């Protein structure tokens, strides 16, 4: 075998190894998605993110909403779906409240203690 | 039905007072000068012994104990090295040979031009934004808006501008400028965050009260002393960094430094300080 062929073979085997690794990983995800709790958690996180974005669209996002979503994602990844659900629900509630807070003040009302 | 002369008079009076009532109930019709006067009157009633000019000193206008500490700190100002570093920045040419001096020919004492309504760009122009526009026009990277070297050049400009007077103008014949002012005012009075506070909740309604270890300052005078060396930061920071901090404290997500919302807030807030002297850089807790 000459040198060029050697390198070619090496690259090929490397590529194959990567492919196997990727397949194994997505197989893991598939297994997770078979778990109804995993599906529920993923759904809750999607909803939380949508609520966060909606609040942000009216400058009403709260400080920790994004952090809760990040932690929920981490928990789901680690297989702790109960925790993920709880955090995502909290984030979704905050998103909704932050949005409502701004919409309810759409019109500027001056406080009565400020006298003109 | 025929009204007597007296009856007609009474009717007229009722109608007039109704109209007046409607106006004060909303207050939305008030322009910048009416807003400023209302703030000044409000603080005057709350702090009758504080002279007008004192408001430029922030919380130390109303907190005699904090003031003693502050005066001691000002004897060896912690912001001095930043002024020196800023002078170097001001004088050092960019890679293309030009410099800040070319963008701001009447510099470095240019604090009193800002913030202003930029008719061409149809937006509120602040000093930090103008500095970065100068840099970018000359092929330099923009500086970050909250921490870092922007505070050096801001310190130098502030120091050179001491004694200038806040003189913000809102051209009432320019709907864009009026809208920007109104948006800033709305931001100031809007409750946000988990704690559901507005800037007004702390810096107007509860001015003078204590939050944890700090006394709440009046908003008249809020813009005179920037950038500020804060002991808590251990360095000098910008006004928009403080906006972020105040938003975070009420558990609201801070908006972007030098984004539209904070610039419009600065426009409104600065108008309230019209007539106050610039005295930056400042030192605060």
Tab-separated table of N, CA, C and O in Angstrom, chain B residues 4 99 128 149 165 207:
chain	number	residue	atom	x	y	z
B	4	UNK	N	-81.950	80.793	33.548
B	4	UNK	CA	-81.724	82.162	33.988
B	4	UNK	C	-80.273	82.509	33.694
B	4	UNK	O	-79.453	81.629	33.402
B	99	UNK	N	-9.145	61.426	13.812
B	99	UNK	CA	-9.407	61.169	15.223
B	99	UNK	C	-10.745	61.733	15.655
B	99	UNK	O	-11.487	62.280	14.832
B	128	UNK	N	-22.517	58.478	23.717
B	128	UNK	CA	-21.821	57.212	23.398
B	128	UNK	C	-22.080	56.744	21.970
B	128	UNK	O	-21.167	56.250	21.299
B	149	UNK	N	-13.529	50.587	27.855
B	149	UNK	CA	-12.865	51.839	27.475
B	149	UNK	C	-13.796	52.987	27.101
B	149	UNK	O	-13.373	54.148	27.143
B	165	UNK	N	-24.447	73.326	31.180
B	165	UNK	CA	-25.789	73.157	31.728
B	165	UNK	C	-26.609	72.240	30.822
B	165	UNK	O	-26.522	72.342	29.595
B	207	UNK	N	-39.145	58.552	46.448
B	207	UNK	CA	-37.861	59.233	46.601
B	207	UNK	C	-37.620	59.584	48.060
B	207	UNK	O	-38.529	60.048	48.737
